[in-house]
Coordinates of C-alpha atoms and ligand atoms in Angstrom, one line a residue:
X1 CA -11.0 -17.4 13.5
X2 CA -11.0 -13.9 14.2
X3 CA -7.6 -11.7 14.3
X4 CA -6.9 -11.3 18.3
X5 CA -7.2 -15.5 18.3
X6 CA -5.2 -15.9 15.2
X7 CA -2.4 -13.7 16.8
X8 CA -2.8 -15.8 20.1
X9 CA -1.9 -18.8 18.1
X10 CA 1.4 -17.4 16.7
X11 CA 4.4 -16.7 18.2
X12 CA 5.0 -13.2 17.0
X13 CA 6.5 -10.4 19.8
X14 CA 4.0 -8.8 21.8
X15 CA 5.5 -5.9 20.1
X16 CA 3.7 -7.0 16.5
X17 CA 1.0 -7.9 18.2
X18 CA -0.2 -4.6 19.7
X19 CA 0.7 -2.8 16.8
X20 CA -1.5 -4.7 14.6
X21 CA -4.2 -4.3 16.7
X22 CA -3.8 -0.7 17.4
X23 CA -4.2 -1.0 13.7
X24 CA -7.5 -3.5 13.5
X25 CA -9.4 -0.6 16.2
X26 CA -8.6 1.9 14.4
X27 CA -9.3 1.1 11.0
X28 CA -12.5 -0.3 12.3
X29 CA -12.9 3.6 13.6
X30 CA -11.8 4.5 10.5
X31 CA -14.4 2.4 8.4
X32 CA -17.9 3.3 10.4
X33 CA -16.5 7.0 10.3
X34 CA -16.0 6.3 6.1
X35 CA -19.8 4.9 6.0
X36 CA -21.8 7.6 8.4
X37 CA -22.3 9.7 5.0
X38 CA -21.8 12.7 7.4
X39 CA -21.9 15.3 5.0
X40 CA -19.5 17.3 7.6
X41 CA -16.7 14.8 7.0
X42 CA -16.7 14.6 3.8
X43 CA -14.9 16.7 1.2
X44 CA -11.5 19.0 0.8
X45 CA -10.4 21.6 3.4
X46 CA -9.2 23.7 1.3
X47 CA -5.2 23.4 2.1
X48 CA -2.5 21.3 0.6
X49 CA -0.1 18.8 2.2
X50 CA 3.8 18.9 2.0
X51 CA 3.3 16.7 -1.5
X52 CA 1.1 19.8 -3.0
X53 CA -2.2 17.5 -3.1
X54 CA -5.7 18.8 -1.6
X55 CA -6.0 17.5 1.7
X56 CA -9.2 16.0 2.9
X57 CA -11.1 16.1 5.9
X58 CA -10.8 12.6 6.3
X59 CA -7.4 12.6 5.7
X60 CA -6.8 14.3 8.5
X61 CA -9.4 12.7 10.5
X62 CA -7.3 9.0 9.9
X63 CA -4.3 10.6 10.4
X64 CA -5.3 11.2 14.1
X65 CA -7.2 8.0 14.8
X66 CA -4.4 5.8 14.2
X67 CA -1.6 8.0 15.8
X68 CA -4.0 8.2 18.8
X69 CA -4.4 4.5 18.7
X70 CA -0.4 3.8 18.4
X71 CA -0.1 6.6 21.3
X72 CA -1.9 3.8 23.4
X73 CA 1.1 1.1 23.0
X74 CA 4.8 1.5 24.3
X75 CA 6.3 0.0 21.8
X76 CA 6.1 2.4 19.1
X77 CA 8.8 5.0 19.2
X78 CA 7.6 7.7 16.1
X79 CA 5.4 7.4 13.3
X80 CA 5.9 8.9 9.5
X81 CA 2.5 9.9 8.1
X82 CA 1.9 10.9 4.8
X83 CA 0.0 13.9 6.2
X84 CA 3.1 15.3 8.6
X85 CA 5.9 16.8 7.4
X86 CA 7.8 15.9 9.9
X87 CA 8.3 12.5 12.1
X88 CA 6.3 12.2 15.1
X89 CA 8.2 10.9 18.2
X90 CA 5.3 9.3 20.9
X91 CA 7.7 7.0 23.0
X92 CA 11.4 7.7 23.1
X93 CA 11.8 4.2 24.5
X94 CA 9.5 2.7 22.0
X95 CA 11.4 -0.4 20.4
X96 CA 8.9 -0.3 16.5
X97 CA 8.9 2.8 13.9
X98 CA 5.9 3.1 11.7
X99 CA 5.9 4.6 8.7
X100 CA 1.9 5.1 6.9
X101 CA -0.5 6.4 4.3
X102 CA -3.4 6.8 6.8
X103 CA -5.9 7.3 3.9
X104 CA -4.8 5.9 0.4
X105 CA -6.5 7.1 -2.8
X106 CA -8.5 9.6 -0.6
X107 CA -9.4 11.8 -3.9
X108 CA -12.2 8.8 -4.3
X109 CA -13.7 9.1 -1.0
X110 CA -16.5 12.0 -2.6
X111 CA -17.3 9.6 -5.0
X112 CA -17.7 6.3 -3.3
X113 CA -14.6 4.3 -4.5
X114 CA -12.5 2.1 -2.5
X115 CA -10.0 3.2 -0.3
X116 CA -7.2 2.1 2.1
X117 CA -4.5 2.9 4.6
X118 CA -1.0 1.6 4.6
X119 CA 1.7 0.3 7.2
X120 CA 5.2 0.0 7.3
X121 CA 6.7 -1.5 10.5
X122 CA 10.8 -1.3 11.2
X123 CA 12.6 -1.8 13.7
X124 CA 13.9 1.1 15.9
X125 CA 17.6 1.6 15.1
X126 CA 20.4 4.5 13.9
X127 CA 18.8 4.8 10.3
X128 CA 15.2 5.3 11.5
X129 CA 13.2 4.9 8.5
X130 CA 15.7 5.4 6.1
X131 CA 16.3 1.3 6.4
X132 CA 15.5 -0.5 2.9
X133 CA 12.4 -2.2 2.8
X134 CA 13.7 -5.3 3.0
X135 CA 14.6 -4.5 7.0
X136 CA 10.6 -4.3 7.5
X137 CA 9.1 -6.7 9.8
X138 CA 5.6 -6.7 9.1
X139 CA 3.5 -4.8 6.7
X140 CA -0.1 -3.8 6.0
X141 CA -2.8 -2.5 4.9
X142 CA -6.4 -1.9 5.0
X143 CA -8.7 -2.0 2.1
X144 CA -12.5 -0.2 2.9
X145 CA -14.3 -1.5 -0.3
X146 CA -17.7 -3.2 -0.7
X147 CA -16.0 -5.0 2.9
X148 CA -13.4 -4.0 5.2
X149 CA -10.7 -6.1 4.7
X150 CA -7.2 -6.3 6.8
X151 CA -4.2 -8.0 5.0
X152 CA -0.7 -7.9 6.8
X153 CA 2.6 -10.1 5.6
X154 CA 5.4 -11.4 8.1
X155 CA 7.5 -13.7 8.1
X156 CA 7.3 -14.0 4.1
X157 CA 3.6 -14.9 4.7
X158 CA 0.9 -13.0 3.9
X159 CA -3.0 -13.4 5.7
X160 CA -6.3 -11.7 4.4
X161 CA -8.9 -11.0 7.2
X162 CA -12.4 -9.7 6.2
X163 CA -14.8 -7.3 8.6
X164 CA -17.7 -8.8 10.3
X165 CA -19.7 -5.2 11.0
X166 CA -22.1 -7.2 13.1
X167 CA -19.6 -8.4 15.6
X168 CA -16.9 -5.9 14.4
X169 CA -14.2 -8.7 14.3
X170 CA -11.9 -9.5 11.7
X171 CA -12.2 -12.6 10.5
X172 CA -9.8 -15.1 8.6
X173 CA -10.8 -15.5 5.1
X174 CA -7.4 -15.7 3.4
X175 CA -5.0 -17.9 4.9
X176 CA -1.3 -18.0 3.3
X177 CA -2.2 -15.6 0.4
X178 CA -0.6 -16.6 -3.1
X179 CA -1.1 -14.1 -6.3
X180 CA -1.1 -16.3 -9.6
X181 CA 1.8 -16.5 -11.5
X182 CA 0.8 -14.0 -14.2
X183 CA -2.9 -13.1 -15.1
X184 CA -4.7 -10.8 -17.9
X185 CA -4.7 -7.4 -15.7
X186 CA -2.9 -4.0 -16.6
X187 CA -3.7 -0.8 -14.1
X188 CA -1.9 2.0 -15.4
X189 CA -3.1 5.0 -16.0
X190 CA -3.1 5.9 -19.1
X191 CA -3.8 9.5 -19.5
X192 CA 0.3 9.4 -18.9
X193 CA 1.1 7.3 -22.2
X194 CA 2.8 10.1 -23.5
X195 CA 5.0 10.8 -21.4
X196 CA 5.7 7.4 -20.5
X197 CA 9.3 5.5 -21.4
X198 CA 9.4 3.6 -24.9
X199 CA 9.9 0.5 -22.9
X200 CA 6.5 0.9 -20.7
X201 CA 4.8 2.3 -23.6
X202 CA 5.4 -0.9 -25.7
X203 CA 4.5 -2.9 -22.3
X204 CA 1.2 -1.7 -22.7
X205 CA 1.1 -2.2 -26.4
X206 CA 1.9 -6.0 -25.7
X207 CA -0.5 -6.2 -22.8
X208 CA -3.0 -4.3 -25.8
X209 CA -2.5 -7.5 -28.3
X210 CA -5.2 -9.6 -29.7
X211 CA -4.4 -13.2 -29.9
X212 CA -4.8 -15.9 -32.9
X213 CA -8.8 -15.5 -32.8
X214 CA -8.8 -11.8 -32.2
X215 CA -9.8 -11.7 -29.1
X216 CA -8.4 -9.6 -26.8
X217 CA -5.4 -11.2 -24.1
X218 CA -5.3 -8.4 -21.1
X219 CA -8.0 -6.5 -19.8
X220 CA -7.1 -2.9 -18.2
X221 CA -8.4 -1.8 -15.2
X222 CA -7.3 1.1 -13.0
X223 CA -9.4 2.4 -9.7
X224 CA -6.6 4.9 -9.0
X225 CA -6.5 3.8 -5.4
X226 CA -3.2 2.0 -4.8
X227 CA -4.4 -0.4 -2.2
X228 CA -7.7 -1.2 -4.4
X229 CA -5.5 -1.6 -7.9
X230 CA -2.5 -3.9 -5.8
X231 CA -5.7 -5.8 -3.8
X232 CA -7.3 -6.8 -7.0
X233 CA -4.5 -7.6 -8.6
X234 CA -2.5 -9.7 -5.9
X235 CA -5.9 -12.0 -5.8
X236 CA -6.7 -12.3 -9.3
X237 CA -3.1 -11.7 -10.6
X238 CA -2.1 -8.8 -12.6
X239 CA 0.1 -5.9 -12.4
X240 CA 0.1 -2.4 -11.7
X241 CA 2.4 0.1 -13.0
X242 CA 3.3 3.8 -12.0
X243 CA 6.6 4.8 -13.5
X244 CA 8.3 7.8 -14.0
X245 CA 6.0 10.6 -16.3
X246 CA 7.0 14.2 -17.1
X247 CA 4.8 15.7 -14.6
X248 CA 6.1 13.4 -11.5
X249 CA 9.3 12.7 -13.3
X250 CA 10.4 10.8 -9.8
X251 CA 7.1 8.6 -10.0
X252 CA 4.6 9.6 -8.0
X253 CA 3.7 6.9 -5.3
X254 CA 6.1 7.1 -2.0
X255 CA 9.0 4.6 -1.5
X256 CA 8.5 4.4 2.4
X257 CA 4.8 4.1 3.4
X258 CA 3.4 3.5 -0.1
X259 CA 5.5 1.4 -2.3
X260 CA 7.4 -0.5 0.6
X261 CA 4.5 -1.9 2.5
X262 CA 2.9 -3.4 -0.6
X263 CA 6.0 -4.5 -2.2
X264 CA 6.5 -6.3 1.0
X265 CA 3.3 -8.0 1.0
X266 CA 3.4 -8.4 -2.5
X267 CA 6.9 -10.7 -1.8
X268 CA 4.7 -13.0 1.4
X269 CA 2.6 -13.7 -1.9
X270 CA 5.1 -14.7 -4.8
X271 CA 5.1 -11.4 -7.0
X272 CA 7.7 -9.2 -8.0
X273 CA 8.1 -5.9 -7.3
X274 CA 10.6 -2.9 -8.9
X275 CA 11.4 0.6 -9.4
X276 CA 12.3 -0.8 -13.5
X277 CA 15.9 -0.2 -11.8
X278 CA 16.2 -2.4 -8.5
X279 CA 13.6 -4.4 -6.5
X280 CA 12.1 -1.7 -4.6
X281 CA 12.6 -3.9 -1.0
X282 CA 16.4 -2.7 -2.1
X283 CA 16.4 0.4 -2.5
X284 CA 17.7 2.7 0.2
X285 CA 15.6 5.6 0.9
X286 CA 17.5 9.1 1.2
X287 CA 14.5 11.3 2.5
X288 CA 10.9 10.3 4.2
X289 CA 8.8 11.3 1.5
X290 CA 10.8 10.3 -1.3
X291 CA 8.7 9.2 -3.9
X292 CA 9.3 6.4 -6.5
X293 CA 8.8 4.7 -9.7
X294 CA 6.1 1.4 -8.9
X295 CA 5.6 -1.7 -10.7
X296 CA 4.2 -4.6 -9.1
X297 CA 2.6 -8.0 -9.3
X298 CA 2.3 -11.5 -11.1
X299 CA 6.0 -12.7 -11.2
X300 CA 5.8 -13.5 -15.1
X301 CA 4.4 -9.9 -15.8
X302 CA 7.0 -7.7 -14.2
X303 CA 9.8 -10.1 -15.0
X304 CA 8.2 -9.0 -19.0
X305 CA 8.4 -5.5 -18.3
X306 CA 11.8 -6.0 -16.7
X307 CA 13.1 -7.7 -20.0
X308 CA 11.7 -4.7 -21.9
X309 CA 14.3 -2.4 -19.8
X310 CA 16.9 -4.4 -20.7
X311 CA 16.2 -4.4 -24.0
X312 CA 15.8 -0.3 -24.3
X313 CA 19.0 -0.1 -22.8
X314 CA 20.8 -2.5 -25.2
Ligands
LIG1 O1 -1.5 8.0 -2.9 C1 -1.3 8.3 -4.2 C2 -2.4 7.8 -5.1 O2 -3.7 8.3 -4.8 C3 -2.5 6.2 -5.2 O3 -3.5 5.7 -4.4 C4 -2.9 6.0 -6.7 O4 -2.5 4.8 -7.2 C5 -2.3 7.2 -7.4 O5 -2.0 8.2 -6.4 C6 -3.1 7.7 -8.5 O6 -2.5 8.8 -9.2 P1 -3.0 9.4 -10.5 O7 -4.2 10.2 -10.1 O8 -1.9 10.3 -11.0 O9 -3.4 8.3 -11.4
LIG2 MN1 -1.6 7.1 -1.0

């Protein structure tokens, strides 16, 4: 079933609908402009975004396919990027705010790793996108890796839909998705060890223990691509872990297009996610880039890490 007759069949508002796919044409856009190997779109321009991190050309270039593609609905009153300092109002009667990271993990794109881009959809109302995470109505994201892949949670459900480039439809390959209970995967990156807290340090100690034979019981793996690491992990089961380090000492991923939208899918498929404080769906956001401490995943593995905090703090 492809994504337009998927949405036919559900009784969503119209509202959801368009957005999402505003989002499926351009993130196709977005996908056949990540595979032309143009060797013009490719690479750094040289500048710096309001987070102090070298912007890309196709940064830029995603930026304005999907804000051209939300300019095309009513129903969207302003949109938060990543790459804009400021929010961008397209329809003062527009009902939907959405909040994104147009192109996640972007430092890969020269070197052929997976990347994504990121949605957070609210409501329109007197906090604007201040609202905790918990107020969103639908989130998603995109992942371009070996396929295209569309995921989006509403409704505390979560559906995985995977690009046909022959028919350029989005297909449903991953009805009602549910991340295992707890699995052997640990993405952290662990050029930050030292500067980790104790408690996180000796989570990744435990998650480094041999069992009774010897053998290894976790396997580490981190893309450094937020949508890749979570992907992976909410299929196989796993978690992934950015907390607080001396050089980013408020995290370094973004509480309102970054950590929110995942956190919110992560929910639709049974995990857990936290700042190591609150759930992060509860946290109330004070300014539009505010970034965050980020752990998330298998329910049994944050609730481990969680019991850790406790326990440094006792
Ligand atoms: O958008 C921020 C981001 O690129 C994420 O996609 C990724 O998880 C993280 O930063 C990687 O950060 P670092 O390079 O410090 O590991
Ligand atoms: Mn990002």
């Amino acid at each position: 079933m492809n994504l337009a007759t998927f949405l036919n069949s559900k009784k969503y508002d119209n509202e959801i609908k368009e957005i999402l796919i505003a989002i499926q044409i351009g993130s196709i856009d977005l996908y056949n402009k990540l595979n032309q190997q143009e060797s013009d779109l490719f690479g750094s321009l040289g500048q710096k975004n309001i987070q102090n991190e070298d912007v890309q050309k196709l940064d830029l270039i995603a930026n304005d396919i999907f804000i051209n593609n939300f300019k095309k609905t009513d129903c969207i009153h302003s949109v938060l990027s990543e790459e804009e300092k400021e929010v961008r109002i397209l329809n003062n009667s527009g009902s939907h705010l959405i909040a994104m990271d147009p192109l996640d993990g972007s430092s890969n794109i020269d070197v052929n790793i997976p990347v994504g881009s990121i949605f957070s959809v609210l409501m329109n109302n007197e906090e604007g996108f201040l609202q905790k995470g918990s107020s969103q109505r639908l989130a998603c994201y995109v992942i371009y890796g070996t396929a295209a892949m569309l995921v989006f949670a509403i409704d505390n459900e979560a559906y995985g839909f995977s690009l046909n480039i022959k028919t350029s439809q989005y297909i449903l390959t991953h009805p009602n998705i549910q991340t295992p209970k707890t699995g052997s995967i640990f993405s952290i990156n662990e050029g930050n060890l030292n500067s980790l807290t104790k408690s996180v340090v000796n989570y990744v100690k435990f998650c480094k223990e041999l069992n009774s034979n010897g053998k290894r019981t976790h396997t580490g793996r981190f893309i450094g691509s937020l949508v890749a690491d979570f992907h992976r992990n909410m299929l196989k089961g796993g978690i992934f872990i950015y907390s607080k380090t001396n050089d980013k000492p408020e995290g370094q991923l973004r509480l309102i297009y970054e950590c929110n939208p995942i956190a919110f899918i992560a929910k639709a498929t049974n995990s857990l996610s936290s700042n190591l404080k609150e759930e992060i769906l509860d946290v109330k956001p004070e300014h539009i880039h505010q970034r965050t401490p980020f752990v998330v995943g298998s329910s049994e593995m944050v609730q481990k890490i969680l019991s850790l905090q406790i326990s440094e703090r006792t």
